[in-house]
CSV table of C-alpha atoms and ligand atoms in Angstrom, one decimal:
chain,number,residue,atom,x,y,z
A,11,MET,CA,-55.9,22.9,14.7
A,12,ARG,CA,-55.4,26.4,15.6
A,13,VAL,CA,-54.7,25.9,19.9
A,14,ARG,CA,-51.6,23.7,18.7
A,15,PRO,CA,-48.5,25.1,16.6
A,16,GLY,CA,-47.7,24.1,13.3
A,17,ARG,CA,-45.6,21.4,12.7
A,18,GLY,CA,-42.0,21.4,10.6
A,19,ARG,CA,-41.6,19.4,7.9
A,20,ASN,CA,-39.6,17.0,9.6
A,21,LEU,CA,-42.0,16.4,12.0
A,22,LEU,CA,-44.3,15.4,8.7
A,23,VAL,CA,-42.1,13.2,7.2
A,24,ALA,CA,-41.9,11.0,10.1
A,25,THR,CA,-45.6,10.7,10.4
A,26,THR,CA,-45.7,9.9,7.5
A,27,VAL,CA,-43.7,7.3,7.1
A,28,ALA,CA,-45.5,5.9,10.3
A,29,LEU,CA,-48.8,6.1,8.7
A,30,VAL,CA,-47.5,4.1,6.2
A,31,ALA,CA,-46.6,1.8,8.5
A,32,LEU,CA,-49.6,1.5,10.5
A,33,THR,CA,-51.0,1.0,7.4
A,34,ALA,CA,-49.1,-2.1,6.6
A,35,CYS,CA,-49.5,-3.7,10.3
A,36,SER,CA,-53.3,-3.4,9.6
A,37,GLY,CA,-52.8,-5.7,7.2
A,38,ARG,CA,-54.5,-4.1,4.2
A,39,THR,CA,-51.0,-3.7,2.4
A,40,GLY,CA,-48.8,-6.4,2.2
A,41,SER,CA,-45.0,-6.0,0.4
A,42,PRO,CA,-44.6,-2.5,-1.4
A,43,PRO,CA,-46.5,-2.3,-4.6
A,44,GLY,CA,-45.0,-2.9,-7.2
A,45,VAL,CA,-42.1,-4.5,-5.3
A,46,ALA,CA,-42.2,-8.4,-5.7
A,47,ALA,CA,-39.0,-9.0,-3.5
A,48,SER,CA,-37.8,-12.1,-6.2
A,49,SER,CA,-38.3,-9.6,-9.5
A,50,ALA,CA,-37.8,-6.3,-8.5
A,51,PRO,CA,-34.9,-4.8,-10.5
A,52,ALA,CA,-32.0,-3.2,-8.8
A,53,PRO,CA,-32.2,0.2,-8.0
A,54,ALA,CA,-29.7,1.7,-10.2
A,55,ASP,CA,-31.3,-0.6,-13.0
A,56,THR,CA,-34.9,1.5,-12.2
A,57,VAL,CA,-33.2,4.9,-12.0
A,58,ASN,CA,-31.6,4.5,-15.4
A,59,ARG,CA,-34.5,3.4,-16.9
A,60,ALA,CA,-36.1,6.4,-15.5
A,61,LEU,CA,-33.5,8.2,-17.1
A,62,ASP,CA,-34.0,7.1,-20.6
A,63,ASP,CA,-37.5,7.5,-20.6
A,64,LEU,CA,-37.6,10.9,-19.0
A,65,GLU,CA,-35.0,12.0,-22.0
A,66,ARG,CA,-37.6,10.3,-24.4
A,67,PHE,CA,-40.3,11.9,-22.8
A,68,TRP,CA,-38.7,15.3,-22.5
A,69,THR,CA,-38.0,15.4,-26.7
A,70,ALA,CA,-41.3,14.9,-27.3
A,71,THR,CA,-43.2,17.2,-25.1
A,72,TYR,CA,-40.5,19.6,-24.8
A,73,PRO,CA,-40.7,21.5,-28.4
A,74,THR,CA,-44.8,21.7,-26.9
A,75,ILE,CA,-44.4,24.5,-24.5
A,76,SER,CA,-40.8,26.3,-25.9
A,77,ASP,CA,-42.3,27.1,-29.8
A,78,GLY,CA,-41.0,24.2,-31.2
A,79,LYS,CA,-37.6,24.4,-30.1
A,80,PRO,CA,-35.8,21.3,-29.8
A,81,PHE,CA,-34.6,19.4,-26.5
A,82,PRO,CA,-31.6,20.1,-25.5
A,83,PRO,CA,-30.2,17.1,-23.8
A,84,ILE,CA,-28.7,17.1,-19.8
A,85,GLN,CA,-25.1,18.1,-20.8
A,86,GLY,CA,-23.8,17.7,-17.3
A,87,GLY,CA,-24.9,14.5,-16.8
A,88,PHE,CA,-26.0,11.9,-14.1
A,89,HIS,CA,-24.4,11.1,-11.1
A,90,PRO,CA,-25.4,8.9,-8.2
A,91,TYR,CA,-23.3,9.2,-5.2
A,92,THR,CA,-22.1,7.2,-1.8
A,93,GLN,CA,-20.8,8.4,1.1
A,94,ALA,CA,-17.2,7.6,0.1
A,95,ASP,CA,-18.1,8.9,-3.4
A,96,PRO,CA,-19.9,11.8,-2.8
A,97,PRO,CA,-21.8,14.3,-5.3
A,98,PRO,CA,-19.8,16.4,-7.7
A,99,PRO,CA,-19.5,20.1,-6.5
A,100,CYS,CA,-22.4,22.7,-7.2
A,101,GLY,CA,-21.8,26.2,-8.8
A,102,SER,CA,-19.4,27.9,-5.5
A,103,GLU,CA,-21.5,25.1,-3.2
A,104,ALA,CA,-18.3,21.9,-2.1
A,105,GLY,CA,-20.7,17.8,-3.5
A,106,VAL,CA,-21.8,17.3,0.5
A,107,TYR,CA,-22.9,13.8,0.9
A,108,GLN,CA,-26.3,14.0,1.7
A,109,PRO,CA,-29.3,11.7,1.1
A,110,ASN,CA,-31.0,13.4,-1.8
A,111,ALA,CA,-31.7,14.1,-5.0
A,112,PHE,CA,-31.2,17.3,-7.3
A,113,TYR,CA,-31.0,19.1,-10.2
A,114,CYS,CA,-27.6,21.3,-10.2
A,115,PRO,CA,-27.9,24.6,-13.2
A,116,ASP,CA,-24.6,25.8,-13.0
A,117,GLY,CA,-23.5,22.3,-14.0
A,118,ASP,CA,-26.6,20.9,-15.5
A,119,PHE,CA,-26.5,17.8,-13.7
A,120,ILE,CA,-28.6,15.4,-12.4
A,121,ALA,CA,-27.2,13.8,-8.7
A,122,TRP,CA,-29.0,11.2,-6.1
A,123,ASP,CA,-27.6,9.3,-3.1
A,124,ALA,CA,-27.5,5.7,-4.6
A,125,GLU,CA,-26.3,3.9,-1.4
A,126,LYS,CA,-29.0,5.1,1.3
A,127,LEU,CA,-32.0,7.3,-0.1
A,128,ILE,CA,-32.9,5.9,-3.9
A,129,PRO,CA,-32.4,1.7,-2.3
A,130,GLU,CA,-34.6,2.9,0.9
A,131,LEU,CA,-37.5,4.6,-1.5
A,132,GLN,CA,-37.6,1.5,-4.0
A,133,THR,CA,-37.8,-0.9,-1.0
A,134,ASN,CA,-40.6,1.5,1.3
A,135,PHE,CA,-42.4,2.7,-2.0
A,136,GLY,CA,-41.7,1.3,-4.9
A,137,GLN,CA,-40.0,1.8,-8.8
A,138,LEU,CA,-42.2,4.6,-9.0
A,139,LEU,CA,-41.6,6.7,-6.6
A,140,VAL,CA,-38.3,6.2,-7.3
A,141,ALA,CA,-38.9,7.2,-11.3
A,142,LEU,CA,-40.9,10.4,-10.1
A,143,VAL,CA,-38.2,11.2,-8.2
A,144,MET,CA,-35.6,11.4,-11.1
A,145,ALA,CA,-39.3,13.0,-13.1
A,146,HIS,CA,-39.6,15.8,-10.5
A,147,GLU,CA,-35.2,16.7,-10.8
A,148,TYR,CA,-36.2,17.0,-14.4
A,149,GLY,CA,-38.5,18.9,-14.4
A,150,HIS,CA,-36.3,21.2,-12.6
A,151,ALA,CA,-33.9,20.8,-15.9
A,152,ILE,CA,-36.8,22.0,-17.6
A,153,GLN,CA,-38.0,24.8,-16.0
A,154,HIS,CA,-33.7,26.3,-15.8
A,155,ARG,CA,-34.1,25.7,-19.8
A,156,LEU,CA,-37.6,27.4,-20.1
A,157,GLY,CA,-35.6,30.5,-18.1
A,158,VAL,CA,-38.1,30.2,-15.2
A,159,THR,CA,-36.0,30.7,-12.4
A,160,ASN,CA,-37.7,34.3,-10.6
A,161,GLN,CA,-39.9,32.8,-8.6
A,162,PRO,CA,-40.4,31.5,-5.1
A,163,THR,CA,-39.3,28.3,-4.2
A,164,VAL,CA,-42.3,27.3,-3.5
A,165,VAL,CA,-43.3,27.8,-6.5
A,166,LEU,CA,-40.3,25.9,-9.1
A,167,GLU,CA,-41.4,23.5,-5.8
A,168,GLN,CA,-44.2,23.0,-7.4
A,169,GLN,CA,-43.6,23.3,-11.1
A,170,ALA,CA,-41.1,20.3,-11.2
A,171,ASP,CA,-43.7,18.2,-9.1
A,172,CYS,CA,-46.5,19.1,-12.3
A,173,PHE,CA,-43.4,18.5,-14.8
A,174,ALA,CA,-43.6,14.9,-13.3
A,175,GLY,CA,-46.9,14.6,-13.8
A,176,ALA,CA,-47.1,15.4,-17.1
A,177,TRP,CA,-44.6,12.1,-17.4
A,178,LEU,CA,-47.0,10.0,-14.8
A,179,ALA,CA,-49.8,11.2,-17.3
A,180,ASP,CA,-47.5,9.9,-20.6
A,181,ALA,CA,-46.5,6.7,-18.1
A,182,LEU,CA,-50.1,6.3,-17.2
A,183,ALA,CA,-51.1,5.9,-21.3
A,184,GLY,CA,-48.5,3.5,-21.3
A,185,ARG,CA,-45.9,5.2,-23.6
A,186,SER,CA,-43.1,4.8,-20.8
A,187,THR,CA,-40.5,2.4,-21.3
A,188,ALA,CA,-39.9,2.8,-17.5
A,189,ALA,CA,-42.9,2.4,-16.2
A,190,GLY,CA,-45.8,0.0,-17.1
A,191,GLY,CA,-48.8,-1.5,-15.9
A,192,ILE,CA,-49.0,1.1,-13.1
A,193,THR,CA,-51.6,0.1,-10.5
A,194,PRO,CA,-53.9,2.6,-8.5
A,195,ALA,CA,-51.9,0.8,-5.3
A,196,GLN,CA,-48.6,2.1,-7.0
A,197,ILE,CA,-49.9,5.5,-7.5
A,198,ASP,CA,-50.5,5.6,-4.1
A,199,SER,CA,-47.5,4.2,-2.6
A,200,ALA,CA,-45.6,6.5,-4.6
A,201,LEU,CA,-47.7,9.6,-3.7
A,202,ALA,CA,-47.6,8.7,0.6
A,203,GLY,CA,-43.7,8.3,-0.7
A,204,MET,CA,-43.3,11.9,-2.4
A,205,LEU,CA,-44.3,13.3,1.2
A,206,GLN,CA,-41.0,12.3,2.1
A,207,LEU,CA,-39.1,14.5,-0.7
A,208,ARG,CA,-36.6,16.9,0.3
A,209,ASP,CA,-34.9,19.5,-1.8
A,210,GLN,CA,-31.4,20.4,-0.9
A,211,PRO,CA,-28.9,23.5,-2.1
A,212,GLY,CA,-28.0,23.0,-5.9
A,213,THR,CA,-31.6,23.3,-6.7
A,214,SER,CA,-32.3,26.9,-4.8
A,215,ALA,CA,-30.9,29.7,-2.9
A,216,THR,CA,-34.3,30.7,-1.1
A,217,SER,CA,-35.4,30.2,1.9
A,218,ALA,CA,-35.6,26.3,3.8
A,219,GLY,CA,-39.2,26.1,4.8
A,220,ALA,CA,-41.1,27.3,1.5
A,221,HIS,CA,-41.1,24.1,-0.2
A,222,GLY,CA,-45.2,23.9,-0.2
A,223,ASN,CA,-46.5,21.6,1.6
A,224,ALA,CA,-47.7,17.8,0.9
A,225,PHE,CA,-51.4,19.2,-0.2
A,226,ASP,CA,-50.1,21.8,-2.2
A,227,ARG,CA,-47.6,19.5,-3.7
A,228,ILE,CA,-49.5,16.6,-4.8
A,229,ARG,CA,-52.2,19.1,-6.2
A,230,ALA,CA,-48.8,20.3,-8.4
A,231,LEU,CA,-48.5,16.8,-9.1
A,232,GLN,CA,-52.1,16.1,-10.0
A,233,ASP,CA,-52.2,19.1,-12.1
A,234,GLY,CA,-49.9,17.3,-14.5
A,235,VAL,CA,-50.9,14.5,-14.7
A,236,GLN,CA,-54.9,16.0,-15.7
A,237,ASN,CA,-53.4,19.2,-17.5
A,238,GLY,CA,-50.2,18.0,-19.1
A,239,ALA,CA,-46.4,20.3,-19.2
A,240,THR,CA,-48.3,23.0,-20.8
A,241,THR,CA,-50.0,23.7,-17.9
A,242,CYS,CA,-47.3,23.2,-15.8
A,243,ALA,CA,-44.8,25.2,-17.5
A,244,GLY,CA,-47.5,28.5,-17.1
A,245,TYR,CA,-46.7,28.3,-13.1
A,246,ARG,CA,-46.4,31.5,-11.8
A,247,ALA,CA,-46.2,33.2,-8.5
A,248,ASP,CA,-49.3,35.1,-9.4
A,249,ASN,CA,-51.2,31.9,-10.7
A,250,LEU,CA,-51.1,28.8,-8.0
A,251,PRO,CA,-53.4,28.3,-5.1
A,252,ILE,CA,-50.5,27.8,-2.5
A,253,THR,CA,-52.5,27.2,0.8
A,254,GLU,CA,-49.3,26.9,2.9
A,255,VAL,CA,-48.8,30.8,2.5
A,256,PRO,CA,-51.8,32.5,3.6
A,257,PHE,CA,-51.6,30.5,7.1
A,258,THR,CA,-48.1,31.8,8.7
A,259,GLN,CA,-49.3,35.0,9.5
A,260,GLU,CA,-52.0,33.5,11.3
A,261,ARG,CA,-50.0,31.0,12.2
A,262,ASP,CA,-48.2,33.5,15.0
A,263,ALA,CA,-51.3,34.1,16.8
A,264,ALA,CA,-51.3,30.6,17.7
A,265,SER,CA,-50.3,29.8,21.1
A,266,GLY,CA,-50.4,26.5,23.2
A,267,GLY,CA,-49.9,23.0,22.4
A,268,ASN,CA,-51.5,20.2,21.5
A,269,LEU,CA,-54.9,19.7,22.7
A,270,PRO,CA,-55.0,16.2,25.0
A,271,TYR,CA,-56.9,13.8,22.5
A,272,ASP,CA,-59.9,13.7,24.5
A,273,GLU,CA,-60.3,17.0,24.1
A,274,ALA,CA,-59.1,17.1,19.9
A,275,VAL,CA,-62.1,14.2,19.7
A,276,ASP,CA,-64.8,16.8,21.3
A,277,VAL,CA,-63.3,19.5,19.6
A,278,LEU,CA,-63.5,18.2,16.6
A,279,VAL,CA,-67.0,16.5,17.0
A,280,LYS,CA,-69.3,19.6,17.9
A,281,ASP,CA,-67.4,21.4,14.9
A,282,ALA,CA,-68.4,18.8,12.7
A,283,ALA,CA,-72.1,19.3,14.6
A,284,GLU,CA,-72.1,22.4,14.3
A,285,TYR,CA,-71.1,22.5,10.7
A,286,TRP,CA,-73.5,20.2,9.3
A,287,SER,CA,-76.3,22.1,11.0
A,288,ARG,CA,-75.5,24.8,8.4
A,289,ALA,CA,-74.4,22.4,5.4
A,290,TYR,CA,-76.7,20.1,5.2
A,291,PRO,CA,-79.7,22.5,5.3
A,292,GLN,CA,-77.8,24.5,2.0
A,293,LEU,CA,-77.1,21.2,0.5
A,294,THR,CA,-80.8,19.2,0.9
A,295,GLY,CA,-83.0,21.8,1.6
A,296,GLN,CA,-84.0,19.7,5.0
A,297,PRO,CA,-83.0,20.5,8.6
A,298,TRP,CA,-80.3,18.4,10.0
A,299,LYS,CA,-80.9,16.2,12.8
A,300,GLU,CA,-78.6,15.8,15.6
A,301,LEU,CA,-76.4,12.8,15.3
A,302,THR,CA,-75.5,10.5,17.6
A,303,VAL,CA,-71.7,9.8,18.0
A,304,GLN,CA,-70.9,6.6,20.2
A,305,PRO,CA,-67.3,5.9,20.7
A,306,PHE,CA,-66.6,2.1,21.7
A,307,ALA,CA,-63.5,0.1,23.1
A,308,PRO,CA,-62.0,-2.4,20.8
A,309,GLY,CA,-64.1,-5.6,20.4
A,310,SER,CA,-67.2,-3.4,21.8
A,311,ALA,CA,-68.5,-1.5,18.9
A,312,PRO,CA,-72.0,-0.6,18.8
A,313,GLU,CA,-74.7,-3.2,17.7
A,314,CYS,CA,-75.1,-2.4,14.1
A,315,ALA,CA,-76.6,-5.0,11.6
A,316,SER,CA,-74.7,-4.0,8.1
A,317,PRO,CA,-72.7,-0.6,9.1
A,318,ASP,CA,-70.6,1.6,6.8
A,319,ALA,CA,-67.4,0.8,7.9
A,320,ILE,CA,-64.1,2.3,7.3
A,321,ALA,CA,-60.8,2.0,8.7
A,322,ASP,CA,-61.2,-1.9,8.6
A,323,GLY,CA,-64.4,-1.7,10.7
A,324,ALA,CA,-62.8,0.3,13.3
A,325,ALA,CA,-65.3,3.6,12.4
A,326,PHE,CA,-68.7,3.6,10.4
A,327,TYR,CA,-72.0,4.4,9.9
A,328,CYS,CA,-75.3,2.7,10.9
A,329,PRO,CA,-77.5,3.4,8.7
A,330,GLU,CA,-80.7,1.7,11.4
A,331,GLY,CA,-79.9,3.5,13.8
A,332,ASP,CA,-78.2,6.7,12.5
A,333,PHE,CA,-75.6,7.3,14.0
A,334,ILE,CA,-71.8,7.1,13.8
A,335,ALA,CA,-69.0,5.3,16.1
A,336,PHE,CA,-65.3,4.6,15.9
A,337,ASP,CA,-62.7,3.1,18.3
A,338,ASN,CA,-62.0,5.6,20.4
A,339,GLU,CA,-59.2,3.3,22.5
A,340,GLN,CA,-56.7,2.3,19.6
A,341,LEU,CA,-57.6,3.7,16.6
A,342,GLY,CA,-58.4,7.5,17.4
A,343,PRO,CA,-55.3,7.6,19.8
A,344,THR,CA,-53.1,5.7,17.3
A,345,LEU,CA,-54.0,8.5,14.4
A,346,TYR,CA,-54.0,11.3,16.6
A,347,ASP,CA,-50.1,10.2,18.0
A,348,ARG,CA,-48.8,9.4,14.7
A,349,ALA,CA,-50.3,11.8,12.3
A,350,GLY,CA,-51.6,14.9,14.0
A,351,ASP,CA,-55.3,16.3,15.3
A,352,ASN,CA,-56.3,17.1,11.7
A,353,ALA,CA,-55.9,12.9,11.2
A,354,VAL,CA,-58.8,12.8,13.7
A,355,GLY,CA,-60.7,15.3,12.1
A,356,MET,CA,-60.5,13.0,9.5
A,357,LEU,CA,-62.3,10.5,10.4
A,358,VAL,CA,-64.9,12.6,11.9
A,359,GLY,CA,-65.1,14.4,8.9
A,360,ASP,CA,-65.5,11.5,7.1
A,361,LEU,CA,-68.3,9.8,9.3
A,362,TYR,CA,-70.2,13.2,8.9
A,363,ALA,CA,-70.2,13.1,5.2
A,364,ARG,CA,-71.0,9.4,5.7
A,365,ALA,CA,-74.2,10.3,7.2
A,366,ALA,CA,-75.0,13.0,5.4
A,367,GLN,CA,-75.2,11.0,2.1
A,368,HIS,CA,-77.2,8.0,3.4
A,369,ARG,CA,-79.7,10.5,4.7
A,370,ARG,CA,-79.9,12.1,1.7
A,371,GLY,CA,-80.6,9.1,0.1
A,372,GLN,CA,-77.1,8.8,-1.7
A,373,SER,CA,-74.0,5.9,-2.1
A,374,THR,CA,-71.0,6.1,-0.1
A,375,GLN,CA,-69.4,3.3,-2.4
A,376,GLY,CA,-67.5,3.8,-5.8
A,377,ASP,CA,-68.0,7.8,-6.6
A,378,GLY,CA,-70.2,8.2,-3.9
A,379,GLN,CA,-67.1,7.8,-1.6
A,380,LEU,CA,-65.2,10.7,-3.9
A,381,THR,CA,-68.2,13.0,-2.8
A,382,VAL,CA,-67.8,11.9,0.9
A,383,ASP,CA,-64.3,13.1,0.6
A,384,CYS,CA,-65.7,16.3,-1.4
A,385,LEU,CA,-67.9,16.4,1.9
A,386,ASN,CA,-65.4,16.1,3.8
A,387,GLY,CA,-63.2,18.6,2.3
A,388,SER,CA,-66.0,21.2,2.3
A,389,TRP,CA,-65.6,21.0,6.5
A,390,THR,CA,-62.2,21.7,6.0
A,391,TYR,CA,-63.1,24.4,3.9
A,392,ASP,CA,-65.7,25.9,6.5
A,393,LEU,CA,-62.8,25.7,8.6
A,394,LEU,CA,-60.2,27.6,6.4
A,395,HIS,CA,-62.3,31.0,5.7
A,396,ARG,CA,-63.5,31.5,9.4
A,397,ASP,CA,-62.3,35.2,10.6
A,398,ALA,CA,-58.8,34.3,12.3
A,399,ARG,CA,-59.8,36.5,15.3
A,400,SER,CA,-62.7,34.4,16.1
A,401,GLN,CA,-62.7,31.9,18.9
A,402,GLN,CA,-64.0,29.4,16.4
A,403,THR,CA,-61.5,26.1,15.7
A,404,GLN,CA,-59.0,26.9,12.9
A,405,LEU,CA,-56.4,24.9,10.9
A,406,SER,CA,-52.8,25.5,9.9
A,407,PRO,CA,-51.1,24.2,6.3
A,408,GLY,CA,-49.6,21.2,8.8
A,409,ASP,CA,-53.2,19.6,9.1
A,410,LEU,CA,-54.0,19.8,5.8
A,411,ASP,CA,-50.8,17.4,5.1
A,412,GLU,CA,-52.4,15.4,8.5
A,413,ALA,CA,-55.1,14.9,5.8
A,414,VAL,CA,-53.3,14.1,2.8
A,415,ALA,CA,-51.4,11.1,5.3
A,416,ALA,CA,-54.5,10.1,6.7
A,417,LEU,CA,-56.5,9.6,2.9
A,418,LEU,CA,-53.8,7.3,1.9
A,419,ALA,CA,-53.7,5.6,5.2
A,420,PHE,CA,-57.8,4.9,4.9
A,421,GLY,CA,-57.9,5.4,1.1
A,422,ARG,CA,-54.7,3.1,-0.4
A,423,ALA,CA,-56.1,1.3,-3.4
A,424,THR,CA,-56.3,-2.6,-2.4
A,425,ALA,CA,-57.2,-5.0,-5.3
A,426,GLY,CA,-58.3,-2.3,-7.5
A,427,THR,CA,-61.8,-2.1,-5.8
A,428,GLY,CA,-63.2,1.3,-4.6
A,429,PRO,CA,-61.4,4.5,-5.5
A,430,SER,CA,-57.8,5.2,-5.1
A,431,GLY,CA,-56.3,7.0,-2.5
A,432,PHE,CA,-54.9,9.4,-5.8
A,433,ASP,CA,-58.6,9.9,-6.6
A,434,ARG,CA,-59.5,10.5,-3.1
A,435,ILE,CA,-57.2,13.1,-2.2
A,436,ALA,CA,-58.2,15.1,-5.4
A,437,ALA,CA,-61.6,14.9,-4.5
A,438,TYR,CA,-61.2,16.3,-1.0
A,439,ARG,CA,-58.8,18.8,-2.2
A,440,ASN,CA,-61.8,20.1,-4.8
A,441,GLY,CA,-64.1,20.1,-1.3
A,442,VAL,CA,-61.6,21.9,0.3
A,443,LEU,CA,-60.5,24.6,-2.5
A,444,LYS,CA,-63.8,25.2,-3.3
A,445,GLY,CA,-66.9,24.3,-0.3
A,446,LEU,CA,-69.9,22.4,-0.4
A,447,SER,CA,-71.5,23.6,-3.7
A,448,ALA,CA,-68.1,21.8,-5.4
A,449,CYS,CA,-69.5,18.4,-3.8
A,450,GLY,CA,-73.1,18.1,-5.8
B,21,LIG,ZN1,-37.6,20.2,-6.6
């Protein structure tokens, strides 16, 4: 939010990992999806299967985006490296160990840290993420073959994510030899892990910090899943909705630090109430009645016979009493500490949107949850489109990433019930990019 400085990318990593850990600790997830300790293949096998499958996929797909030209296989090979056995040099850059993965255009090779990064990603987020890392690096190789190189890094990164999404769609359709029977929980786990990915020199020659925020990168991945490689191939600086860029200037005007938790909650609740007093009449033609908010301590939630609950019951809308309530001592502060103030905003926003759905007689389950997410996103849209000089609450790009992390924490698919985090992020983004009218 406007009153606090933007977060660095490293903080995003820390908060995302922490949120995943938070989810795991809450008992909603056990071992990482897809990683049955006894039967999981070695990470090296996961990598090799993925690379074989990517070659299959791009051999079939590349001609469709290159006027029929065949796919030139990777010439420089595939290089797992360790601290003791560092990667090959890339052009004029010496091969120095770093816990990452990269594509080197000069040598046309893909290299990855086989000692730390890949095993950790597989352990923490599952095999699918390892495959997606390789798919992303392959995406840079495709980019290089297509001659799309004179674009800002932020565009190139999103294009590589989009190409990875095109491969993911193929895997979801059951054609992959590397990943079969992919579950929504595995995808959500991989998305959480994607927020961690970094590119290092070897792929990019432009400024640091221009890789795109998680909100934009997940959008690109989903674009590839939904619309395929041809759409990805068309990515250019002038046709991508990049939320990161416009805010850098507004952020210059930002000052001060983080709002204290209580004050953040106060600001968010007031803003949501003000937003819904304007939005609900647009949505329904009816006036918005003030909504009571009841913060509570763990174990002493206000009475409600049939709460419409989220976060394992730590927050809910009560249809009988027509109020919202949330755990203001553990849930709220934990979200705030680990993910930032807009993670609390996502909680408040979900509850208000949930109330709006009930009040207009619509469901909050299944597709109804996706409408809740879109409505929540429409509040974000409103926050994003305010006059930068106004005194109202405003968002920074880091806030959108906090929203994505919060949705993954709240919305991770469990046991195949309810929409996946993947679908919830897409619904939220629809509201964020298009506003209330997109939410029906
Ligand atoms: Zn990249």
